[in-house]
């Protein structure tokens, strides 16, 4: 790869030299660079928390997993991160920091791509993702001496912090349910015998299907030590989680994942998504999140 100059490269990205962004979200944009690397630009403000903290978290994770690759799983290689130095930017940009990582070749997944799959295609995806998540969670064994347990796991939980940060956005009845859900989640953390260094946000846009099979995982901004079930949360709320995926996870050495933990983290995921969708004014997304939330809460026996 060529010598990287952050200021020059960022200016070129914003000027359109590298074409359209690979992706754009609440926090910022990602660009594919000429040297086959990917550059993520993040704002300080965007979603819940501080984008600068998220970049630090993601950089730590990518460095820790060291660009792991095998036929079933690929993770980005960490190539550096830092602040965006003072430079001309549009008011809507206001990027505060950057992260550079290796590119994973393949097809970025999506809800539309899932809808286009036939039954055999969905079963193949489930087997591939189950295997990839099992291998990914087993990478935590390399860092087991760093794993928090008990009260430390609760206090360091990124998901618990986010859940607490959205409480004031909820109307009274939802807040009561959210507090009960949070208590159940914290108890699961306290009782968890073997937490994993979780990705934390395995949604369709963060999954890449590799040429020839296998899965790439990207966007580790929400990573952290947590329940293994956390990385099934999006698939649970989307209604895609099935026995094929869970069986593949078990067959490839995945850790114990209870139905209760899947329903609980699915409900938390739905609560967080609900708050963000309401802030964005996305009516259909709100309806979908409310339906997923009620389904997970009922399955977890938190409502009737």
CSV table of C-alpha atoms in Angstrom, one decimal:
chain,number,residue,atom,x,y,z
A,1,UNK,CA,0.0,0.0,0.0
A,2,UNK,CA,1.1,3.5,-0.7
A,3,UNK,CA,2.2,6.1,1.9
A,4,UNK,CA,-0.9,7.5,3.6
A,5,UNK,CA,-1.3,11.2,4.3
A,6,UNK,CA,-4.5,11.7,6.3
A,7,UNK,CA,-5.2,15.3,5.5
A,8,UNK,CA,-4.6,15.0,1.7
A,9,UNK,CA,-6.6,11.8,1.5
A,10,UNK,CA,-9.5,13.1,3.5
A,11,UNK,CA,-9.7,16.2,1.3
A,12,UNK,CA,-9.7,14.0,-1.8
A,13,UNK,CA,-12.5,11.9,-0.4
A,14,UNK,CA,-14.6,14.9,0.4
A,15,UNK,CA,-13.9,16.4,-3.1
A,16,UNK,CA,-15.2,13.2,-4.8
A,17,UNK,CA,-11.8,11.9,-6.0
A,18,UNK,CA,-12.6,8.4,-4.7
A,19,UNK,CA,-16.1,8.4,-6.0
A,20,UNK,CA,-19.3,7.7,-4.1
A,21,UNK,CA,-18.9,6.5,-0.5
A,22,UNK,CA,-19.1,2.8,0.1
A,23,UNK,CA,-21.5,3.6,2.9
A,24,UNK,CA,-23.0,6.4,4.9
A,25,UNK,CA,-24.7,6.4,8.3
A,26,UNK,CA,-25.5,8.4,11.3
A,27,UNK,CA,-21.9,8.7,12.3
A,28,UNK,CA,-20.2,9.3,8.9
A,29,UNK,CA,-19.0,7.8,5.7
A,30,UNK,CA,-16.6,5.1,4.4
A,31,UNK,CA,-14.6,5.3,1.2
A,32,UNK,CA,-12.7,2.8,-0.9
A,33,UNK,CA,-9.2,4.1,-1.5
A,34,UNK,CA,-6.9,3.4,-4.5
A,35,UNK,CA,-4.6,1.3,-2.4
A,36,UNK,CA,-7.4,-1.2,-1.6
A,37,UNK,CA,-7.8,0.2,1.9
A,38,UNK,CA,-11.0,1.6,3.3
A,39,UNK,CA,-11.2,5.0,5.1
A,40,UNK,CA,-13.9,5.7,7.6
A,41,UNK,CA,-14.7,9.3,8.6
A,42,UNK,CA,-16.7,9.9,11.7
A,43,UNK,CA,-18.4,12.9,13.3
A,44,UNK,CA,-18.4,13.5,17.0
A,45,UNK,CA,-22.2,13.7,17.0
A,46,UNK,CA,-24.5,11.4,15.1
A,47,UNK,CA,-26.2,8.7,17.1
A,48,UNK,CA,-25.9,7.7,20.7
A,49,UNK,CA,-22.6,8.7,22.3
A,50,UNK,CA,-19.5,10.3,20.8
A,51,UNK,CA,-18.1,9.2,17.4
A,52,UNK,CA,-14.6,9.8,18.5
A,53,UNK,CA,-15.1,7.1,21.2
A,54,UNK,CA,-16.5,4.7,18.7
A,55,UNK,CA,-13.5,5.1,16.4
A,56,UNK,CA,-11.2,4.4,19.4
A,57,UNK,CA,-13.3,1.3,20.2
A,58,UNK,CA,-13.2,0.0,16.7
A,59,UNK,CA,-9.5,0.7,16.3
A,60,UNK,CA,-8.8,-1.3,19.5
A,61,UNK,CA,-10.9,-4.2,18.2
A,62,UNK,CA,-9.4,-4.3,14.7
A,63,UNK,CA,-5.9,-4.2,16.2
A,64,UNK,CA,-6.8,-7.0,18.7
A,65,UNK,CA,-8.2,-9.3,16.0
A,66,UNK,CA,-5.2,-8.6,13.7
A,67,UNK,CA,-7.0,-8.9,10.4
A,68,UNK,CA,-8.0,-12.6,11.0
A,69,UNK,CA,-8.7,-14.5,7.8
A,70,UNK,CA,-9.7,-18.1,7.0
A,71,UNK,CA,-12.0,-19.6,4.4
A,72,UNK,CA,-15.1,-19.0,6.6
A,73,UNK,CA,-14.3,-15.7,8.3
A,74,UNK,CA,-12.6,-12.4,7.3
A,75,UNK,CA,-12.0,-9.4,9.5
A,76,UNK,CA,-10.5,-6.0,8.4
A,77,UNK,CA,-6.8,-5.3,9.0
A,78,UNK,CA,-6.1,-2.3,11.2
A,79,UNK,CA,-4.1,0.3,9.4
A,80,UNK,CA,-4.3,3.4,11.7
A,81,UNK,CA,-6.6,6.0,13.1
A,82,UNK,CA,-6.5,9.6,14.3
A,83,UNK,CA,-8.1,13.0,14.5
A,84,UNK,CA,-9.2,15.0,11.4
A,85,UNK,CA,-7.0,18.1,11.4
A,86,UNK,CA,-8.5,21.5,10.8
A,87,UNK,CA,-9.5,21.7,7.1
A,88,UNK,CA,-12.4,23.0,5.0
A,89,UNK,CA,-15.5,20.9,5.4
A,90,UNK,CA,-19.2,21.4,4.5
A,91,UNK,CA,-21.4,22.0,7.5
A,92,UNK,CA,-23.1,18.6,7.1
A,93,UNK,CA,-19.7,16.9,7.2
A,94,UNK,CA,-17.9,18.1,10.3
A,95,UNK,CA,-15.8,15.0,10.6
A,96,UNK,CA,-13.7,14.7,13.7
A,97,UNK,CA,-11.7,11.5,13.3
A,98,UNK,CA,-10.7,8.8,10.8
A,99,UNK,CA,-10.0,5.0,10.7
A,100,UNK,CA,-8.1,3.3,8.0
A,101,UNK,CA,-8.4,-0.5,7.5
A,102,UNK,CA,-7.9,-3.2,4.9
A,103,UNK,CA,-10.6,-3.9,2.4
A,104,UNK,CA,-12.6,-7.1,2.4
A,105,UNK,CA,-13.6,-8.2,-1.1
A,106,UNK,CA,-17.1,-9.5,-1.5
A,107,UNK,CA,-20.8,-8.5,-1.7
A,108,UNK,CA,-22.2,-6.3,1.1
A,109,UNK,CA,-25.3,-7.9,2.3
A,110,UNK,CA,-28.7,-6.2,2.8
A,111,UNK,CA,-32.4,-6.9,3.6
A,112,UNK,CA,-33.1,-6.7,-0.2
A,113,UNK,CA,-30.5,-9.3,-0.8
A,114,UNK,CA,-32.0,-11.6,1.8
A,115,UNK,CA,-35.5,-11.1,0.3
A,116,UNK,CA,-34.1,-12.2,-3.1
A,117,UNK,CA,-32.7,-15.5,-1.7
A,118,UNK,CA,-34.7,-18.8,-2.2
A,119,UNK,CA,-34.9,-21.3,0.5
A,120,UNK,CA,-31.7,-23.0,-0.4
A,121,UNK,CA,-29.9,-19.7,-0.5
A,122,UNK,CA,-31.2,-18.7,2.9
A,123,UNK,CA,-30.1,-22.0,4.4
A,124,UNK,CA,-26.6,-21.6,2.9
A,125,UNK,CA,-26.3,-18.1,4.3
A,126,UNK,CA,-27.5,-19.3,7.8
A,127,UNK,CA,-24.8,-22.1,7.7
A,128,UNK,CA,-22.1,-19.6,6.6
A,129,UNK,CA,-23.0,-17.0,9.2
A,130,UNK,CA,-23.3,-19.6,12.0
A,131,UNK,CA,-19.9,-20.9,11.3
A,132,UNK,CA,-18.4,-17.4,11.0
A,133,UNK,CA,-19.8,-16.3,14.3
A,134,UNK,CA,-18.6,-19.4,16.1
A,135,UNK,CA,-15.1,-18.9,14.8
A,136,UNK,CA,-15.2,-15.2,15.6
A,137,UNK,CA,-16.4,-15.8,19.2
A,138,UNK,CA,-13.6,-18.4,19.7
A,139,UNK,CA,-11.1,-15.7,18.8
A,140,UNK,CA,-12.0,-14.3,22.3
A,141,UNK,CA,-10.1,-17.2,23.8
A,142,UNK,CA,-6.8,-15.4,22.8
A,143,UNK,CA,-7.8,-12.5,25.0
A,144,UNK,CA,-9.5,-14.4,27.8
A,145,UNK,CA,-7.1,-12.9,30.4
A,146,UNK,CA,-8.7,-9.5,29.5
A,147,UNK,CA,-12.3,-10.7,29.8
A,148,UNK,CA,-14.4,-9.0,32.6
A,149,UNK,CA,-16.8,-11.1,34.6
A,150,UNK,CA,-19.6,-10.4,37.1
A,151,UNK,CA,-20.0,-6.8,38.1
A,152,UNK,CA,-17.1,-5.7,35.9
A,153,UNK,CA,-18.9,-7.2,32.8
A,154,UNK,CA,-22.0,-5.2,33.6
A,155,UNK,CA,-20.2,-1.9,34.2
A,156,UNK,CA,-18.2,-2.2,31.0
A,157,UNK,CA,-21.1,-3.3,28.8
A,158,UNK,CA,-21.5,-1.0,25.8
A,159,UNK,CA,-25.0,-2.3,25.3
A,160,UNK,CA,-26.1,-1.6,28.9
A,161,UNK,CA,-24.7,2.0,28.6
A,162,UNK,CA,-26.6,2.6,25.4
A,163,UNK,CA,-29.7,1.2,26.9
A,164,UNK,CA,-29.4,3.6,29.8
A,165,UNK,CA,-28.7,6.5,27.5
A,166,UNK,CA,-32.1,6.1,25.7
A,167,UNK,CA,-34.3,5.7,28.8
A,168,UNK,CA,-35.3,9.4,28.9
A,169,UNK,CA,-36.5,9.1,25.2
A,170,UNK,CA,-39.1,6.5,26.2
A,171,UNK,CA,-42.7,7.2,27.3
A,172,UNK,CA,-43.6,6.0,30.8
A,173,UNK,CA,-45.0,2.5,30.0
A,174,UNK,CA,-42.1,1.7,27.7
A,175,UNK,CA,-39.6,3.0,30.3
A,176,UNK,CA,-41.1,0.6,32.9
A,177,UNK,CA,-40.7,-2.3,30.5
A,178,UNK,CA,-37.2,-1.2,29.5
A,179,UNK,CA,-36.1,-1.1,33.2
A,180,UNK,CA,-37.4,-4.6,33.8
A,181,UNK,CA,-35.6,-5.7,30.6
A,182,UNK,CA,-32.4,-4.1,31.7
A,183,UNK,CA,-32.6,-5.9,35.0
A,184,UNK,CA,-32.9,-9.2,33.2
A,185,UNK,CA,-30.0,-8.4,30.9
A,186,UNK,CA,-27.8,-7.4,33.8
A,187,UNK,CA,-28.6,-10.7,35.6
A,188,UNK,CA,-27.7,-12.6,32.4
A,189,UNK,CA,-24.3,-10.7,32.3
A,190,UNK,CA,-23.7,-11.5,36.0
A,191,UNK,CA,-24.4,-15.2,35.4
A,192,UNK,CA,-22.5,-15.5,32.1
A,193,UNK,CA,-19.7,-18.0,32.6
A,194,UNK,CA,-17.8,-17.2,29.4
A,195,UNK,CA,-18.5,-13.8,27.8
A,196,UNK,CA,-17.1,-13.1,24.3
A,197,UNK,CA,-15.5,-10.1,22.6
A,198,UNK,CA,-18.6,-9.5,20.6
A,199,UNK,CA,-19.0,-7.6,17.3
A,200,UNK,CA,-22.1,-5.9,18.8
A,201,UNK,CA,-23.8,-4.9,15.6
A,202,UNK,CA,-24.1,-7.8,13.2
A,203,UNK,CA,-26.8,-6.3,10.9
A,204,UNK,CA,-27.1,-7.0,7.2
A,205,UNK,CA,-25.0,-4.0,6.1
A,206,UNK,CA,-22.1,-5.1,8.3
A,207,UNK,CA,-22.0,-8.6,6.7
A,208,UNK,CA,-20.0,-9.3,3.5
A,209,UNK,CA,-20.4,-12.5,1.6
A,210,UNK,CA,-17.0,-13.6,0.5
A,211,UNK,CA,-16.3,-14.9,-3.0
A,212,UNK,CA,-16.5,-18.7,-2.9
A,213,UNK,CA,-18.3,-18.7,0.5
A,214,UNK,CA,-17.6,-17.4,4.0
A,215,UNK,CA,-18.5,-14.2,5.8
A,216,UNK,CA,-16.7,-10.9,6.4
A,217,UNK,CA,-17.6,-8.8,9.3
A,218,UNK,CA,-17.1,-5.0,9.3
A,219,UNK,CA,-18.0,-1.9,11.4
A,220,UNK,CA,-16.8,-2.9,14.9
A,221,UNK,CA,-17.9,0.4,16.5
A,222,UNK,CA,-20.2,-1.3,19.0
A,223,UNK,CA,-17.8,-4.1,19.9
A,224,UNK,CA,-17.2,-5.2,23.5
A,225,UNK,CA,-17.2,-8.1,26.0
A,226,UNK,CA,-20.8,-9.3,26.2
A,227,UNK,CA,-23.1,-12.3,25.9
A,228,UNK,CA,-22.6,-14.5,22.8
A,229,UNK,CA,-26.3,-13.9,22.0
A,230,UNK,CA,-25.6,-10.2,21.3
A,231,UNK,CA,-24.3,-11.1,17.8
A,232,UNK,CA,-27.6,-12.8,17.0
A,233,UNK,CA,-29.7,-9.8,18.0
A,234,UNK,CA,-30.3,-8.2,14.6
A,235,UNK,CA,-31.1,-11.5,13.0
A,236,UNK,CA,-33.6,-12.1,15.8
A,237,UNK,CA,-35.4,-8.8,15.4
A,238,UNK,CA,-35.5,-9.2,11.6
A,239,UNK,CA,-37.1,-12.6,12.0
A,240,UNK,CA,-34.2,-14.4,10.2
A,241,UNK,CA,-32.7,-16.3,13.1
A,242,UNK,CA,-33.5,-20.1,12.7
A,243,UNK,CA,-32.3,-23.5,13.9
A,244,UNK,CA,-30.1,-23.8,10.8
A,245,UNK,CA,-27.9,-20.9,11.8
A,246,UNK,CA,-27.8,-21.9,15.5
A,247,UNK,CA,-27.0,-25.5,14.7
A,248,UNK,CA,-24.1,-24.3,12.4
A,249,UNK,CA,-22.9,-22.1,15.3
A,250,UNK,CA,-22.9,-25.1,17.7
A,251,UNK,CA,-21.3,-27.4,15.1
A,252,UNK,CA,-18.4,-25.1,14.6
A,253,UNK,CA,-17.6,-24.7,18.3
A,254,UNK,CA,-19.8,-21.8,19.3
A,255,UNK,CA,-20.5,-21.1,23.0
A,256,UNK,CA,-23.7,-21.9,24.8
A,257,UNK,CA,-26.5,-19.5,23.8
A,258,UNK,CA,-29.8,-19.7,25.6
A,259,UNK,CA,-33.2,-18.8,24.0
A,260,UNK,CA,-33.8,-16.4,26.9
A,261,UNK,CA,-30.6,-14.5,26.2
A,262,UNK,CA,-31.4,-14.2,22.5
A,263,UNK,CA,-34.9,-12.8,23.2
A,264,UNK,CA,-33.5,-10.4,25.8
A,265,UNK,CA,-30.8,-8.9,23.6
A,266,UNK,CA,-33.2,-8.9,20.7
A,267,UNK,CA,-35.6,-6.8,22.8
A,268,UNK,CA,-32.8,-4.4,23.7
A,269,UNK,CA,-31.8,-4.1,20.1
A,270,UNK,CA,-35.4,-3.3,19.2
A,271,UNK,CA,-35.7,-0.7,21.9
A,272,UNK,CA,-32.5,1.1,20.7
A,273,UNK,CA,-33.6,0.9,17.1
A,274,UNK,CA,-37.0,2.2,18.0
A,275,UNK,CA,-35.6,5.4,19.7
A,276,UNK,CA,-33.3,6.1,16.7
A,277,UNK,CA,-36.1,5.5,14.2
A,278,UNK,CA,-38.4,7.9,16.1
A,279,UNK,CA,-35.6,10.5,16.1
A,280,UNK,CA,-35.3,10.1,12.3
A,281,UNK,CA,-39.1,10.2,11.8
A,282,UNK,CA,-39.1,6.9,9.9
A,283,UNK,CA,-42.7,5.8,10.4
A,284,UNK,CA,-42.4,2.3,8.8
A,285,UNK,CA,-39.2,1.6,10.7
A,286,UNK,CA,-40.9,2.6,13.9
A,287,UNK,CA,-43.8,0.2,13.2
A,288,UNK,CA,-41.4,-2.6,12.4
A,289,UNK,CA,-39.3,-2.0,15.6
A,290,UNK,CA,-42.4,-1.9,17.8
A,291,UNK,CA,-43.5,-5.3,16.3
A,292,UNK,CA,-40.1,-6.8,16.9
A,293,UNK,CA,-39.9,-5.4,20.4
A,294,UNK,CA,-43.3,-6.9,21.4
A,295,UNK,CA,-42.4,-10.2,19.9
A,296,UNK,CA,-39.1,-10.4,21.8
A,297,UNK,CA,-40.6,-9.2,25.1
A,298,UNK,CA,-43.4,-11.8,24.9
A,299,UNK,CA,-40.8,-14.5,24.1
A,300,UNK,CA,-38.8,-13.4,27.1
A,301,UNK,CA,-42.0,-13.5,29.2
A,302,UNK,CA,-41.6,-9.8,30.1
A,303,UNK,CA,-45.1,-9.1,28.7
A,304,UNK,CA,-48.2,-11.2,28.0
